[in-house]
C-alpha positions as MATLAB code, in Angstrom:
seq = 'MRVTTDPQHPDFGRAVPCACVAEEDVRARRARLLRYSRLGALARFTFDTLQPRGRSSDPAAHDRYAYAAAAARRFADDPRGWLVLSGVPGCGKTHMAAAIANHAIARGTPALFLSVADLLDLLRESYAADAEVPYERLLEQVRTAPLVVFDDLDAYAPTPWAREKFFQVVSHRFHAALPTVFTCDGAPEEIDVRLGARLTDPSLAQVFVLETRTLPRYSHVGGMTRDRLAAFTFAGFRPDGARLQGKQRASLEGAYQAARRFADAPSGWLVLLGATGCGKTHLAAAVAGRRLDAGDTVCFANVPDLLDELRASFAPQAAERFDTVFARLREVPLLVLDDLGAQQSSAWAEEKLYQILNHRHLGRMPTVITTNVELGKMEPRIASRLSDLQVSTVHEINAPDFRLGG';
ca = [
     -86.654    3.507  104.998;
     -89.104    2.647  107.438;
     -92.425    0.236  106.932;
     -95.321    2.386  107.103;
     -97.881    1.169  104.746;
     -99.428   -1.706  107.782;
     -99.839   -0.729  111.284;
    -100.345   -4.333  111.865;
     -96.613   -5.369  110.225;
     -94.137   -6.436  112.564;
     -91.594   -4.306  111.220;
     -93.975   -1.006  111.428;
     -91.928    1.876  112.822;
     -88.558    0.145  112.278;
     -85.885    1.156  110.146;
     -84.469   -1.014  107.573;
     -82.192   -0.248  104.629;
     -83.462    0.651  101.663;
     -82.360   -1.181   98.055;
     -79.761    0.716   97.184;
     -78.240    0.990  100.357;
     -78.001   -2.576  100.697;
     -76.667   -2.783   97.099;
     -74.101   -0.484   98.297;
     -73.279   -2.567  100.992;
     -72.726   -5.588   98.620;
     -70.085   -2.811   96.121;
     -68.118   -1.692   99.837;
     -68.088   -5.313  100.549;
     -66.504   -6.275   97.203;
     -64.161   -3.115   97.122;
     -62.768   -4.413  100.571;
     -62.268   -8.134   99.548;
     -60.390   -6.664   96.155;
     -58.382   -4.409   98.447;
     -57.398   -7.554  100.920;
     -57.064   -9.825   97.741;
     -54.352   -7.621   96.559;
     -55.161   -8.763   92.764;
     -55.077   -5.014   91.783;
     -55.504   -5.065   87.908;
     -55.940   -8.673   87.658;
     -59.418   -7.821   88.968;
     -60.923   -7.833   85.558;
     -59.264  -11.775   84.907;
     -62.648  -13.335   85.649;
     -64.026  -17.154   84.108;
     -65.912  -14.952   81.859;
     -63.229  -13.225   80.349;
     -61.138  -16.808   80.334;
     -60.379  -17.998   76.670;
     -61.828  -21.245   76.763;
     -59.614  -23.622   74.842;
     -56.012  -21.249   75.866;
     -54.328  -19.471   73.395;
     -52.021  -21.856   71.864;
     -51.786  -23.346   67.847;
     -51.435  -26.638   69.187;
     -54.753  -28.934   69.765;
     -53.677  -31.575   71.973;
     -53.063  -28.063   74.347;
     -56.273  -27.207   73.729;
     -57.854  -30.307   75.107;
     -55.215  -29.824   78.004;
     -56.289  -26.120   79.055;
     -60.190  -26.896   78.378;
     -59.599  -29.826   81.072;
     -58.018  -27.156   83.595;
     -60.622  -24.585   83.093;
     -63.190  -27.089   84.146;
     -61.151  -28.042   87.233;
     -60.472  -24.579   88.145;
     -64.353  -23.699   87.932;
     -65.087  -26.773   90.172;
     -62.516  -25.783   92.449;
     -63.953  -21.898   92.217;
     -67.298  -23.253   92.963;
     -66.179  -25.272   95.737;
     -62.972  -24.709   96.751;
     -60.414  -27.818   98.734;
     -57.723  -29.107   98.604;
     -54.820  -27.392   96.107;
     -54.964  -26.854   92.788;
     -51.720  -26.780   90.863;
     -51.727  -24.454   87.150;
     -48.102  -25.341   85.711;
     -47.142  -24.338   82.343;
     -44.862  -21.709   79.903;
     -45.303  -18.342   80.239;
     -48.302  -16.595   78.391;
     -50.188  -19.675   78.298;
     -53.207  -18.430   80.735;
     -52.435  -19.788   83.777;
     -52.390  -16.765   85.870;
     -55.141  -15.568   84.267;
     -57.074  -19.211   85.715;
     -55.762  -18.530   89.176;
     -56.990  -14.749   89.386;
     -60.622  -15.984   88.218;
     -60.621  -18.388   90.778;
     -59.850  -15.364   93.289;
     -62.295  -12.846   91.890;
     -64.726  -15.669   91.790;
     -64.538  -16.313   95.530;
     -64.566  -12.534   96.128;
     -67.838  -11.941   93.966;
     -69.308  -14.611   96.586;
     -68.286  -12.828   99.517;
     -65.188  -14.996  100.626;
     -62.218  -13.562  101.334;
     -59.224  -14.719   98.867;
     -55.485  -13.944   98.624;
     -53.559  -13.444   95.298;
     -49.614  -13.295   95.500;
     -46.724  -13.478   93.645;
     -44.177  -15.139   95.633;
     -41.792  -12.771   94.620;
     -44.180   -9.812   96.038;
     -44.756  -12.319   99.408;
     -41.161  -12.453   99.911;
     -40.898   -8.831   99.620;
     -43.608   -8.535  102.204;
     -41.964  -10.409  104.572;
     -39.096   -8.809  104.675;
     -40.403   -5.085  104.661;
     -42.502   -6.380  107.939;
     -39.665   -6.279  109.882;
     -39.110   -2.815  109.886;
     -40.305   -1.040  112.839;
     -42.764    0.888  110.977;
     -44.042   -1.880  108.807;
     -47.778   -1.244  107.451;
     -48.579   -4.693  108.892;
     -46.538   -6.154  111.212;
     -44.010   -9.462  110.426;
     -46.204  -11.912  112.461;
     -49.845  -10.702  112.014;
     -49.089  -10.826  108.261;
     -47.902  -14.615  108.633;
     -50.883  -15.742  110.033;
     -52.783  -13.941  107.720;
     -50.898  -15.480  104.741;
     -50.943  -18.734  106.356;
     -54.185  -19.051  107.467;
     -56.054  -17.131  104.421;
     -59.534  -18.728  103.489;
     -58.030  -19.196   99.948;
     -54.671  -17.912   99.192;
     -53.116  -18.318   95.321;
     -49.164  -18.334   94.789;
     -48.709  -17.239   91.461;
     -45.052  -17.840   89.649;
     -43.800  -20.088   91.837;
     -40.230  -20.817   90.291;
     -39.991  -16.970   89.499;
     -38.300  -16.064   92.588;
     -34.544  -15.808   93.927;
     -34.556  -19.127   95.927;
     -31.852  -17.747   98.905;
     -31.990  -20.088  102.070;
     -34.405  -17.633  103.810;
     -36.959  -16.967  101.088;
     -37.229  -21.153  100.477;
     -37.144  -21.600  104.475;
     -40.180  -18.887  104.963;
     -41.977  -19.819  101.565;
     -41.823  -23.159  103.157;
     -43.565  -22.654  106.082;
     -46.147  -20.798  104.743;
     -46.949  -23.995  102.742;
     -46.038  -26.317  105.134;
     -48.543  -24.705  107.540;
     -51.450  -24.763  104.660;
     -50.672  -28.371  103.621;
     -51.477  -29.546  107.115;
     -54.344  -27.830  107.535;
     -55.420  -28.422  104.212;
     -56.349  -24.897  103.477;
     -57.657  -24.191   99.685;
     -54.573  -23.126   98.049;
     -53.743  -21.892   94.264;
     -50.298  -22.206   92.733;
     -49.079  -21.532   89.268;
     -45.551  -22.397   88.010;
     -43.901  -22.474   84.586;
     -41.684  -26.179   85.164;
     -43.020  -29.275   86.457;
     -43.856  -28.487   90.598;
     -41.567  -31.282   91.216;
     -38.568  -30.136   89.865;
     -38.612  -26.259   91.388;
     -37.623  -27.737   95.228;
     -37.641  -31.327   96.617;
     -39.404  -30.574   99.881;
     -42.024  -28.190   97.849;
     -42.513  -30.730   95.548;
     -43.829  -33.349   97.625;
     -46.632  -31.165   99.000;
     -47.564  -29.916   95.743;
     -47.836  -33.465   93.546;
     -49.688  -35.574   97.149;
     -52.206  -37.048   95.339;
     -54.490  -37.026   98.716;
     -54.550  -33.035   98.316;
     -53.246  -31.717   95.164;
     -54.646  -31.534   91.542;
     -51.926  -31.243   89.546;
     -52.855  -29.982   85.595;
     -50.502  -28.918   82.914;
     -51.686  -26.268   80.320;
     -49.031  -26.003   77.832;
     -45.699  -27.556   77.867;
     -42.205  -26.084   76.270;
     -42.011  -26.639   72.442;
     -38.140  -26.458   72.100;
     -36.738  -24.953   69.122;
     -34.855  -27.715   66.327;
     -31.326  -25.666   67.087;
     -30.359  -23.504   69.912;
     -27.028  -22.050   70.800;
     -25.415  -20.217   73.652;
     -22.264  -18.532   72.523;
     -21.051  -17.935   68.911;
     -22.073  -21.011   67.535;
     -24.928  -20.321   65.149;
     -26.788  -22.741   62.815;
     -24.246  -21.319   59.593;
     -20.965  -21.590   61.409;
     -22.303  -25.262   62.707;
     -22.542  -26.084   58.951;
     -18.987  -25.908   58.388;
     -17.927  -28.291   60.966;
     -18.412  -31.810   59.192;
     -17.031  -35.118   59.689;
     -16.289  -34.791   56.242;
     -14.045  -31.605   56.840;
     -12.263  -33.110   59.842;
      -8.588  -34.119   59.105;
      -8.347  -37.716   61.703;
      -4.749  -37.702   60.388;
      -4.213  -34.109   62.186;
      -1.191  -32.110   60.616;
       0.534  -35.307   59.425;
       0.587  -36.479   62.627;
       2.071  -39.962   63.433;
       2.305  -42.332   66.655;
       0.345  -41.902   69.630;
      -0.709  -38.138   68.434;
      -2.427  -39.336   65.710;
      -3.736  -42.982   67.301;
      -5.882  -40.208   69.876;
      -6.933  -38.411   67.524;
      -8.088  -40.916   65.052;
      -9.794  -42.594   68.088;
     -11.710  -39.502   68.968;
     -13.081  -39.333   65.339;
     -14.307  -42.921   65.056;
     -15.825  -42.372   68.484;
     -17.635  -38.790   67.253;
     -19.134  -40.487   64.304;
     -20.514  -43.929   66.315;
     -21.920  -41.726   68.913;
     -23.381  -39.620   66.259;
     -24.847  -41.760   64.340;
     -26.264  -43.700   67.811;
     -26.331  -41.234   70.336;
     -26.083  -42.675   73.557;
     -24.947  -41.658   77.144;
     -22.298  -38.794   76.779;
     -19.110  -38.432   74.843;
     -16.533  -36.752   76.798;
     -13.450  -35.058   74.590;
     -10.283  -33.840   76.747;
      -7.566  -32.359   75.102;
      -5.565  -28.939   74.703;
      -6.600  -25.986   72.516;
      -7.629  -26.702   69.177;
      -6.770  -30.179   69.294;
     -10.199  -30.746   67.536;
     -12.432  -31.483   70.254;
     -15.161  -28.308   68.970;
     -15.069  -29.292   65.560;
     -16.214  -33.399   66.485;
     -18.807  -31.848   68.881;
     -19.843  -29.949   66.320;
     -19.886  -32.415   63.593;
     -21.936  -34.402   66.089;
     -24.367  -31.888   66.356;
     -25.104  -31.211   62.862;
     -25.458  -35.010   61.975;
     -28.533  -35.310   64.594;
     -29.720  -32.413   63.471;
     -29.976  -33.920   59.934;
     -31.419  -36.847   61.059;
     -34.433  -34.289   62.982;
     -33.014  -34.223   66.494;
     -33.378  -31.283   68.450;
     -29.659  -30.076   69.510;
     -28.354  -27.247   71.997;
     -24.718  -26.065   71.618;
     -23.385  -24.027   74.535;
     -20.043  -22.187   75.438;
     -20.039  -23.336   78.863;
     -18.251  -19.722   79.846;
     -21.372  -18.162   77.686;
     -24.196  -20.205   79.064;
     -23.040  -19.300   82.777;
     -23.269  -15.545   81.549;
     -26.612  -15.931   79.575;
     -27.746  -17.986   83.327;
     -26.905  -14.567   84.989;
     -28.194  -12.533   83.038;
     -31.518  -14.161   82.981;
     -32.334  -12.904   86.385;
     -32.740   -9.477   84.701;
     -36.132   -8.218   84.729;
     -35.741   -7.171   81.326;
     -33.804  -10.623   80.182;
     -35.107  -11.860   76.753;
     -35.536  -15.227   78.276;
     -36.048  -16.277   81.774;
     -33.614  -18.440   84.458;
     -36.007  -21.329   84.498;
     -36.846  -20.938   80.472;
     -33.214  -21.647   79.577;
     -32.253  -23.854   82.734;
     -35.095  -26.053   81.510;
     -33.928  -26.378   77.813;
     -30.731  -27.471   79.074;
     -31.581  -29.675   81.183;
     -34.505  -31.540   79.092;
     -32.911  -31.048   75.285;
     -32.543  -34.395   73.262;
     -28.788  -33.489   72.576;
     -26.921  -31.204   74.282;
     -23.411  -30.282   73.520;
     -21.186  -28.287   76.517;
     -18.178  -26.798   74.809;
     -15.022  -25.863   77.140;
     -16.211  -26.914   80.069;
     -13.511  -25.866   82.585;
     -13.000  -22.759   80.986;
     -15.481  -20.785   83.027;
     -14.809  -18.621   86.001;
     -15.290  -20.479   88.559;
     -17.679  -19.865   91.606;
     -20.301  -21.890   94.074;
     -22.938  -20.670   92.106;
     -21.248  -21.419   88.433;
     -20.313  -25.090   90.072;
     -23.558  -25.789   91.583;
     -25.837  -24.536   88.161;
     -23.549  -26.731   85.852;
     -23.525  -29.880   88.758;
     -27.716  -29.688   88.680;
     -27.624  -29.610   84.597;
     -25.355  -32.376   84.048;
     -26.849  -34.657   87.320;
     -29.920  -34.225   85.745;
     -28.648  -35.389   82.349;
     -26.366  -37.990   84.052;
     -29.258  -39.769   86.200;
     -31.506  -39.990   82.360;
     -28.383  -41.193   80.603;
     -29.229  -38.127   78.117;
     -26.895  -37.793   74.675;
     -24.386  -34.803   75.919;
     -20.989  -34.284   74.445;
     -18.666  -32.199   76.551;
     -15.462  -31.161   75.493;
     -12.651  -29.691   78.078;
      -9.000  -28.601   78.276;
      -9.423  -29.652   81.747;
      -8.291  -33.216   83.687;
     -10.933  -34.486   85.503;
      -8.733  -35.098   88.140;
      -8.873  -31.020   88.514;
     -12.997  -30.560   87.949;
     -14.933  -29.724   90.926;
     -15.185  -33.830   92.096;
     -19.186  -34.358   92.002;
     -19.259  -33.220   88.164;
     -15.877  -35.071   87.681;
     -17.722  -38.352   88.818;
     -19.990  -37.858   86.626;
     -18.035  -37.473   83.418;
     -15.859  -40.210   84.416;
     -18.391  -42.548   85.320;
     -17.788  -45.618   82.801;
     -21.065  -46.833   82.606;
     -22.560  -43.797   81.088;
     -19.530  -41.628   79.852;
     -17.405  -42.665   76.643;
     -14.141  -40.437   77.422;
     -11.642  -39.661   74.863;
      -8.181  -37.903   75.724;
      -6.681  -36.246   72.477;
      -2.812  -35.540   72.285;
      -2.559  -33.926   69.099;
      -1.074  -30.246   69.115;
      -2.947  -26.931   68.176;
      -3.557  -27.553   64.935;
      -4.022  -24.096   64.205;
       0.061  -23.372   65.081;
       1.389  -26.482   63.037;
       0.296  -25.499   59.467;
];
């Protein structure tokens, strides 16, 4: 349109955009920024649609969520530093992070929203000669964007290449203090040592826990269901075995007494060694049952089954994600690891077991371990922790398989 009403007006005769054109430009810019952002269906996740106190039934979680939501709104209005949102799956952290990105776009500021797994897939694809965005350009775009949201920080396969590439991106944004939002299920310092140091740096990052995991009173991996566990009691155990004598009887009675003491006052580790069928699993289950009766939270895991479940948890259709299963094993107040050493050994299996055991060893967390493998034949790091007399009480049972002796 042209201004023609007043010949004396400085804009007389000049073409100026009408209101509908200006509105179209705003819409076009928002559409362009949305395409750039990769938000996709998350464009509907705004602060207006955010549940103000979260979805948990726990009143304490309501307060934590409301506190984090208020911080997220402040960050969206004035993005500075880093915001780290942690909490169990489904607690609303992705919605909150997407709301920050959508708020930036509504203000006309570019924002990128990427799950870490998607980012790594894009970086891999960008090596191809016909890639839509070449590797160097894509890497620079993610490293220098005015605002980036990295969703699902602990849900990608942590190969050496993946860890290094993601750390390069994070490290660049850390040193440049570029506004960045992270979401993760677990504690950020437990994901990766180098990443954790940056994600929890108080000079740059604000960390908010929206909702913590609530562990079931009893969980099991393998066949030791709650009903089956009830059958294994101290009252039903024969500390004299099948009329054993001498050293065999003494070793079985010693293990029985040690298990009862541990069950009454769990502290450190109880390690039961012995051949198949000598009573190790019965005693471990009796400890678990006694602690359940006392109100403790317990996980009983058969080690070969446990490793199978950890492997299966990487599948998209898995009932529980790897980090959820792994965190439960690390944090449960009492963990029973039955048949350690019966697993099919591999570097991955040994590493996962070591991570669980090392975490619990450092915290001296009550743990019962049964094995029919001599400590000297185990992976050295694991054997070292099982034999640490500052933490472990080790009992070797010399009794034969009671199922064969009648």
